[in-house]
mmCIF file of C-alpha atoms in Angstrom:
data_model
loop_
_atom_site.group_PDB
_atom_site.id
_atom_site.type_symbol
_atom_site.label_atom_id
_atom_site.label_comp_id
_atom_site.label_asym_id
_atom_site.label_seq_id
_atom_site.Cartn_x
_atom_site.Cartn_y
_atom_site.Cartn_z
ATOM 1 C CA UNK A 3 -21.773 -7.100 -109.198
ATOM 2 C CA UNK A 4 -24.867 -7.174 -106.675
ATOM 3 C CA UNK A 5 -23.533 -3.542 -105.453
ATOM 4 C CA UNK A 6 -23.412 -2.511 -108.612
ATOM 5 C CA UNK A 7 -26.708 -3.652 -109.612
ATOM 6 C CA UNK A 8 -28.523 -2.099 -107.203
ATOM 7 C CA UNK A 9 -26.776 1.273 -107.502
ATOM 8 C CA UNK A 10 -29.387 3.675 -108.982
ATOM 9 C CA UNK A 11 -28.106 6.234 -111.338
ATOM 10 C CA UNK A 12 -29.459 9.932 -108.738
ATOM 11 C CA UNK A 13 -30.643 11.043 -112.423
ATOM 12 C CA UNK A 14 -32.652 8.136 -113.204
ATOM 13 C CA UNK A 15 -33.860 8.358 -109.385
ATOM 14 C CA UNK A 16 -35.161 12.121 -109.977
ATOM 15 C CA UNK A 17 -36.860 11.117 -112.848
ATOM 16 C CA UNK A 18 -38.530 8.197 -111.486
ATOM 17 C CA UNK A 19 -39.724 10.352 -108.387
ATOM 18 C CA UNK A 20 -40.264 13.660 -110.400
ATOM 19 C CA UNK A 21 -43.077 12.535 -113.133
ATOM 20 C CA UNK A 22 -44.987 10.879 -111.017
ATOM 21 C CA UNK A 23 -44.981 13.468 -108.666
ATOM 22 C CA UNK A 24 -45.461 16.163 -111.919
ATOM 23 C CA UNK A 25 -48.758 14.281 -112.672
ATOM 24 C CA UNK A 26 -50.254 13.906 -109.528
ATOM 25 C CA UNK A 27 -49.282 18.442 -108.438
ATOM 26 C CA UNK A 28 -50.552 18.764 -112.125
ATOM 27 C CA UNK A 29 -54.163 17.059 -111.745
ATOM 28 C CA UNK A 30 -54.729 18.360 -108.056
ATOM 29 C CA UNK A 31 -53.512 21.616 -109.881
ATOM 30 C CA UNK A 32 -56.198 21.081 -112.162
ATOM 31 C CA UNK A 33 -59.108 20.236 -109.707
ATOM 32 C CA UNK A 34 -58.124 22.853 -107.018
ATOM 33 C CA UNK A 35 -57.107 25.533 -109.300
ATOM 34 C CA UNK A 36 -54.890 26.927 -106.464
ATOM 35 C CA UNK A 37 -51.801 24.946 -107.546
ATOM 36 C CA UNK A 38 -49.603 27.301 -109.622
ATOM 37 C CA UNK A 39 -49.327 24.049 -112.252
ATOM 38 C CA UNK A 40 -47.863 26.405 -114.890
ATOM 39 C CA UNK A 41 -44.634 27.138 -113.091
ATOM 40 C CA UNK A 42 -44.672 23.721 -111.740
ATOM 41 C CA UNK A 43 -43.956 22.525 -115.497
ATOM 42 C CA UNK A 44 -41.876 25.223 -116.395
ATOM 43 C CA UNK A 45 -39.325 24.242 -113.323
ATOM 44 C CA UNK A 46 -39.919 20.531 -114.113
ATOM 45 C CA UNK A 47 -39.075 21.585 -118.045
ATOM 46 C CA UNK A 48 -35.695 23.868 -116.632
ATOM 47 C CA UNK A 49 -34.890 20.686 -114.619
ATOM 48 C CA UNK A 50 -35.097 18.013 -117.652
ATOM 49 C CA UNK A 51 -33.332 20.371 -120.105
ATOM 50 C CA UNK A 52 -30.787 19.713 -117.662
ATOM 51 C CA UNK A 53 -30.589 15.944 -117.907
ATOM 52 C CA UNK A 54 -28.819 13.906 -120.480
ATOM 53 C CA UNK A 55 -31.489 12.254 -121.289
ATOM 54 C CA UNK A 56 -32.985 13.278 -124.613
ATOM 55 C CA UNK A 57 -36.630 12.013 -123.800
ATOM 56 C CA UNK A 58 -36.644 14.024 -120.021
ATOM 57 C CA UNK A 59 -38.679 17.289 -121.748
ATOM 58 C CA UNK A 60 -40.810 14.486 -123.487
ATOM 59 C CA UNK A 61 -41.605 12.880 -120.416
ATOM 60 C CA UNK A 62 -42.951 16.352 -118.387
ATOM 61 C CA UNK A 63 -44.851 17.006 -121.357
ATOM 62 C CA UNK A 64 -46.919 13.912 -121.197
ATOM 63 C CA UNK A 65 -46.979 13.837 -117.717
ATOM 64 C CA UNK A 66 -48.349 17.535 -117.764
ATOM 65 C CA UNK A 67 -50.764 17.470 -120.556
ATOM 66 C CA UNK A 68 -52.147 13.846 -119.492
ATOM 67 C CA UNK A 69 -52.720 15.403 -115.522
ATOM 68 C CA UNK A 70 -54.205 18.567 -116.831
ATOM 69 C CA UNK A 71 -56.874 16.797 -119.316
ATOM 70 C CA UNK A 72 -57.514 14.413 -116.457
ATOM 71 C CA UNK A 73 -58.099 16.868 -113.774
ATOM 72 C CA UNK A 74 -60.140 18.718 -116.463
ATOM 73 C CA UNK A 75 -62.165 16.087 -116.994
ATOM 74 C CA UNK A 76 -63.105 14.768 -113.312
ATOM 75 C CA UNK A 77 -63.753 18.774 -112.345
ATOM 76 C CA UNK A 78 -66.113 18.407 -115.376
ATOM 77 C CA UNK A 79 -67.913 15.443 -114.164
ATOM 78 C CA UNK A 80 -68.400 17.091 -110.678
ATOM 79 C CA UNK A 81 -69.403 19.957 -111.891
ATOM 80 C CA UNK A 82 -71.991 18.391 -114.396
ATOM 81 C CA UNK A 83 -73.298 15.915 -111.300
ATOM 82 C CA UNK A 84 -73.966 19.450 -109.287
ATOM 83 C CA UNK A 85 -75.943 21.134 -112.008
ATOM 84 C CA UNK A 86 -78.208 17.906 -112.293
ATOM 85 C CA UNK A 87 -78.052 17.329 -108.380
ATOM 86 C CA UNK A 88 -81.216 19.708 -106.730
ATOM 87 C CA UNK A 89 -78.946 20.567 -103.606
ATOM 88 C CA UNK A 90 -75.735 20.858 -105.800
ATOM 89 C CA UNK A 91 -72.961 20.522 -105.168
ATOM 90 C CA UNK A 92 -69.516 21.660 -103.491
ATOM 91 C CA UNK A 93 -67.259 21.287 -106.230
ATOM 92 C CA UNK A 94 -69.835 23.198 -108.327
ATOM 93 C CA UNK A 95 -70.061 25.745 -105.896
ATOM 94 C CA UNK A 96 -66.024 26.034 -105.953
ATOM 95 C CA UNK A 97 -66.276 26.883 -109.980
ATOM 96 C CA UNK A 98 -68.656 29.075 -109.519
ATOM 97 C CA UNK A 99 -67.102 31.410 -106.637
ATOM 98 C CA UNK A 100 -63.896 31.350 -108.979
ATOM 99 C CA UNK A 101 -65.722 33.076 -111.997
ATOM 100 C CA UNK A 102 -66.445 36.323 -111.529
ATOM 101 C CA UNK A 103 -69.823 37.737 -113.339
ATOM 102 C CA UNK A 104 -68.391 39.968 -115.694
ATOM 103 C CA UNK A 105 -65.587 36.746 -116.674
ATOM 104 C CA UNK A 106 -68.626 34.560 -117.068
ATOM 105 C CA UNK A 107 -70.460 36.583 -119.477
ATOM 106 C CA UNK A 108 -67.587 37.037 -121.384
ATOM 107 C CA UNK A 109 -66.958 33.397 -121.336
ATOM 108 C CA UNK A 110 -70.685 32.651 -122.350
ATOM 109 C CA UNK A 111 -70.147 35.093 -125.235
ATOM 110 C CA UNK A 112 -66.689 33.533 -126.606
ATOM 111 C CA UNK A 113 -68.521 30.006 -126.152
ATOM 112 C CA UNK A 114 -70.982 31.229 -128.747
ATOM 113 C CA UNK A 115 -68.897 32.637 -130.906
ATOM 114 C CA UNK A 116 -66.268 29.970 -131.143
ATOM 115 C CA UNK A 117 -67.477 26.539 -129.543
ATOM 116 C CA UNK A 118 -65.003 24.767 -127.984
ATOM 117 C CA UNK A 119 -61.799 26.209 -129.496
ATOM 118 C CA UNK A 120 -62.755 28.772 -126.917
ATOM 119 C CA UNK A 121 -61.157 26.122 -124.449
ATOM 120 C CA UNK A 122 -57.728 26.219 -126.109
ATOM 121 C CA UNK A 123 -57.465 30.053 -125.193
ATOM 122 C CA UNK A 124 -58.784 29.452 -121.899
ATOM 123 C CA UNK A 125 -56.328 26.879 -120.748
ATOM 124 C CA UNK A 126 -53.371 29.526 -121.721
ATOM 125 C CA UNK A 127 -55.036 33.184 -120.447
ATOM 126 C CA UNK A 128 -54.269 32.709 -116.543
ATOM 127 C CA UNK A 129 -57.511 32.566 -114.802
ATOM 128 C CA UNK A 130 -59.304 32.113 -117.822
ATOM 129 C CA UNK A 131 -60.096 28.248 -117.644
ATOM 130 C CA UNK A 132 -62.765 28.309 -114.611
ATOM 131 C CA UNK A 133 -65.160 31.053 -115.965
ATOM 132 C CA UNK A 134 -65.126 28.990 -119.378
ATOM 133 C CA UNK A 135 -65.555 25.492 -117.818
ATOM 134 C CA UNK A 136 -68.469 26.998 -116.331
ATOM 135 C CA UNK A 137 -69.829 28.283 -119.593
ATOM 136 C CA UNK A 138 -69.967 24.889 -120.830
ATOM 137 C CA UNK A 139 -71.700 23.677 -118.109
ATOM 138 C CA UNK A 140 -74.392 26.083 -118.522
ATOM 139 C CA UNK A 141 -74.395 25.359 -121.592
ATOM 140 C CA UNK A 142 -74.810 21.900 -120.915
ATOM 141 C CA UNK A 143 -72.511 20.880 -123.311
ATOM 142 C CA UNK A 144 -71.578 16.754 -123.240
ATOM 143 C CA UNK A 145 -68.915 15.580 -121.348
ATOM 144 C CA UNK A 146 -67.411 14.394 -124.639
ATOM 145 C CA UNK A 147 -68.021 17.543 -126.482
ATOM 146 C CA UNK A 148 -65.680 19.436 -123.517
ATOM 147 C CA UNK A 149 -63.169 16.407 -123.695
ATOM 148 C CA UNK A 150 -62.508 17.499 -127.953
ATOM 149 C CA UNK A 151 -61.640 20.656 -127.395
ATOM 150 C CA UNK A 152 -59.871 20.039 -123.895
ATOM 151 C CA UNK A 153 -57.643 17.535 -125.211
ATOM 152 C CA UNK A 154 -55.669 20.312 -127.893
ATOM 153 C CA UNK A 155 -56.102 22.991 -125.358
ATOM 154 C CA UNK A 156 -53.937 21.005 -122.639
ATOM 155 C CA UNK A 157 -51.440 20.292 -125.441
ATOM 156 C CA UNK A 158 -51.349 23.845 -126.267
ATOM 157 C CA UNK A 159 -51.154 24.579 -122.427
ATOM 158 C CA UNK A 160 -48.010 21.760 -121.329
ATOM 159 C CA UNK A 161 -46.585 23.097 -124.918
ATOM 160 C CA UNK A 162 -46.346 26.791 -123.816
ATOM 161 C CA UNK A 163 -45.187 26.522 -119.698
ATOM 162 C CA UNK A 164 -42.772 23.938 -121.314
ATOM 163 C CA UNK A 165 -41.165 26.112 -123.969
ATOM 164 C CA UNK A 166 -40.961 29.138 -120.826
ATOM 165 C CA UNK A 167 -38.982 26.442 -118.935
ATOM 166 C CA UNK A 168 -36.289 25.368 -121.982
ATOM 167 C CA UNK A 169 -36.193 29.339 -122.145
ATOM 168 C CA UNK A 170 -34.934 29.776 -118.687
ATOM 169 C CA UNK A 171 -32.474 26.189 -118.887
ATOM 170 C CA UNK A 172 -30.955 27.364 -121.779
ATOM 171 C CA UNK A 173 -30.103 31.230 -120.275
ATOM 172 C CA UNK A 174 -28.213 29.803 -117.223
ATOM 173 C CA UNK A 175 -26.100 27.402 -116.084
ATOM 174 C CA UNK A 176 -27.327 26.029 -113.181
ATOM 175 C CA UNK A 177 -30.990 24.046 -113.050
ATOM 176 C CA UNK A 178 -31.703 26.132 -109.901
ATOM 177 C CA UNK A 179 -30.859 29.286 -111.579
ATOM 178 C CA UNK A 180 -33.729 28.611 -114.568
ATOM 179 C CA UNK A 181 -36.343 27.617 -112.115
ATOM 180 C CA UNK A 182 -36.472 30.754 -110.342
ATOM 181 C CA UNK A 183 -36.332 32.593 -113.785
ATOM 182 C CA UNK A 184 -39.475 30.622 -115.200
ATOM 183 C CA UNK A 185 -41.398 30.921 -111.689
ATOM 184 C CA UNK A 186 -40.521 34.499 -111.878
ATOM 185 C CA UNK A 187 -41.975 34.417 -115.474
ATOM 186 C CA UNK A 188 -44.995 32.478 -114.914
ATOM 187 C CA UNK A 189 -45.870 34.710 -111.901
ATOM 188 C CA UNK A 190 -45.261 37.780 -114.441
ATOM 189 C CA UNK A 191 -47.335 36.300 -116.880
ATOM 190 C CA UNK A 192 -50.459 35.522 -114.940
ATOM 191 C CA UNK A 193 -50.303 38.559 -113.052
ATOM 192 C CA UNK A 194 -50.479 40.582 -116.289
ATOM 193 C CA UNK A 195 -53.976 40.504 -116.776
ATOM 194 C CA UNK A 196 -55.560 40.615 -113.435
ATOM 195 C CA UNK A 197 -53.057 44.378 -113.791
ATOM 196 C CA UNK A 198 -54.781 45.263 -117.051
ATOM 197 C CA UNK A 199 -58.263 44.558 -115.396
ATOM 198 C CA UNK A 200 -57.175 46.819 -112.905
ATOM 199 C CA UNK A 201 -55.727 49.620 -115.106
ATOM 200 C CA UNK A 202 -59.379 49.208 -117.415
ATOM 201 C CA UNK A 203 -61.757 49.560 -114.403
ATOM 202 C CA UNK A 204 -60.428 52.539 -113.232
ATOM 203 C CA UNK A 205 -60.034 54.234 -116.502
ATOM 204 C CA UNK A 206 -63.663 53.668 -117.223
ATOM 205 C CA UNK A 207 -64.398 54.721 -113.332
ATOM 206 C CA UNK A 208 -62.799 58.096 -114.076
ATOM 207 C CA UNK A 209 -64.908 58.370 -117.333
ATOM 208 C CA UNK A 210 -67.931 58.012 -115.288
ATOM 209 C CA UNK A 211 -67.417 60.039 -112.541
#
C-alpha cells in the first residue's frame, strides 16, 4: 500500500511540472518579449489534447492568459515608473527600442481611434503588442485603464495559440508530431507580417524611384 501510494501517475507528474512551468515561460515571455510564448501554448495545448484528462486544455489556458496579463501588467508598471523617473529607465528603454517609429505612430493612431480595444488586436498581430503598450504610456493612460482592455485581449490571445495547438493534436497521432506542426504554424504566422512589411516598402520604393 505505501508503494502504491507514493507511485505518481507520469501524467499527473507532467502536469504538475508543465503549468507551472507554462506560467512562469509565459510571464518572462511577456516581460522580455523574446520568448516565442505563442508556440509555447500551442505545444503545451498539442500536449494536453493528448491527456485524458478533460480539464488539461483548461488548465494551459489559465495558466497562459493569467502569465500573459501578469507580465503585461508588471512591464506596464516599469514602463510607467520610467516615464515619471527623470533618468528613465531600462525597461522603458527596452519598449521603446522594440517599436519602431512608423509602428508607433500607427499605434498612437489606432489608440485614438479605438481606446483600449486597440489592445485586444495587439496581443494577437505578432509584434504588435510593444508599439501599442507604448502608445498607452504616452498616452499616459492609468494603470487600470490598460488592465480593462488587457484582461479580454490575453483571453483572446491564450484563446487563439490554444485553438492552433488542438488543431495540430487532433491532425496527428503522436503529441510530438502536433508540436512541431503548431511551432511550425506559429513561426508562419508571425513571420507573415514582418514579409508583407517587406513586400509594401519596396513596392512604394519602386514607386518613388
Amino acid at each position: 500500500m505505501l508503494f502504491a501510494a507514493t507511485q505518481v501517475p507520469p501524467e499527473t507528474t507532467q502536469q504538475a511540472v508543465g503549468y507551472p512551468t507554462l506560467f512562469l515561460l509565459v510571464f518572462l515571455g511577456a516581460l522580455v518579449p523574446v520568448i516565442p510564448t505563442g508556440a509555447l501554448v500551442s505545444s503545451a495545448a498539442v500536449v494536453a489534447f493528448h491527456h485524458s484528462s478533460p480539464l488539461s486544455l483548461l488548465f494551459v489556458f489559465a495558466a497562459a492568459a493569467l502569465a500573459a496579463f501578469l507580465g503585461d501588467i508588471a512591464l506596464y508598471w516599469l514602463g510607467r515608473r520610467g516615464m515619471h523617473s527623470k533618468n528613465g529607465s531600462k525597461w522603458l528603454e527596452a519598449i521603446r527600442s522594440r517599436a519602431p517609429e512608423e509602428r508607433l505612430a500607427q499605434a498612437q493612431d489606432k489608440l485614438a481611434d479605438h481606446g483600449v480595444m486597440v489592445l485586444v488586436l495587439s496581443r494577437l498581430v505578432p509584434a504588435g503588442r510593444i508599439p501599442v503598450m507604448l502608445a498607452c504610456l504616452l498616452a499616459k493612460m492609468p494603470l487600470r485603464q490598460f488592465a480593462r482592455g488587457d484582461i479580454p485581449a490575453c483571453l483572446a490571445w491564450a484563446v487563439t495559440y490554444q485553438v492552433i495547438g488542438i488543431l495540430g493534436g487532433s491532425l496527428f497521432p503522436k503529441p510530438w508530431q502536433g508540436v512541431v506542426a503548431a511551432i511550425a504554424l506559429t513561426v508562419l504566422i508571425s513571420a507573415v507580417p514582418s514579409a508583407w512589411r517587406k513586400v509594401r516598402g519596396r513596392e512604394s520604393g519602386s514607386q518613388h524611384a
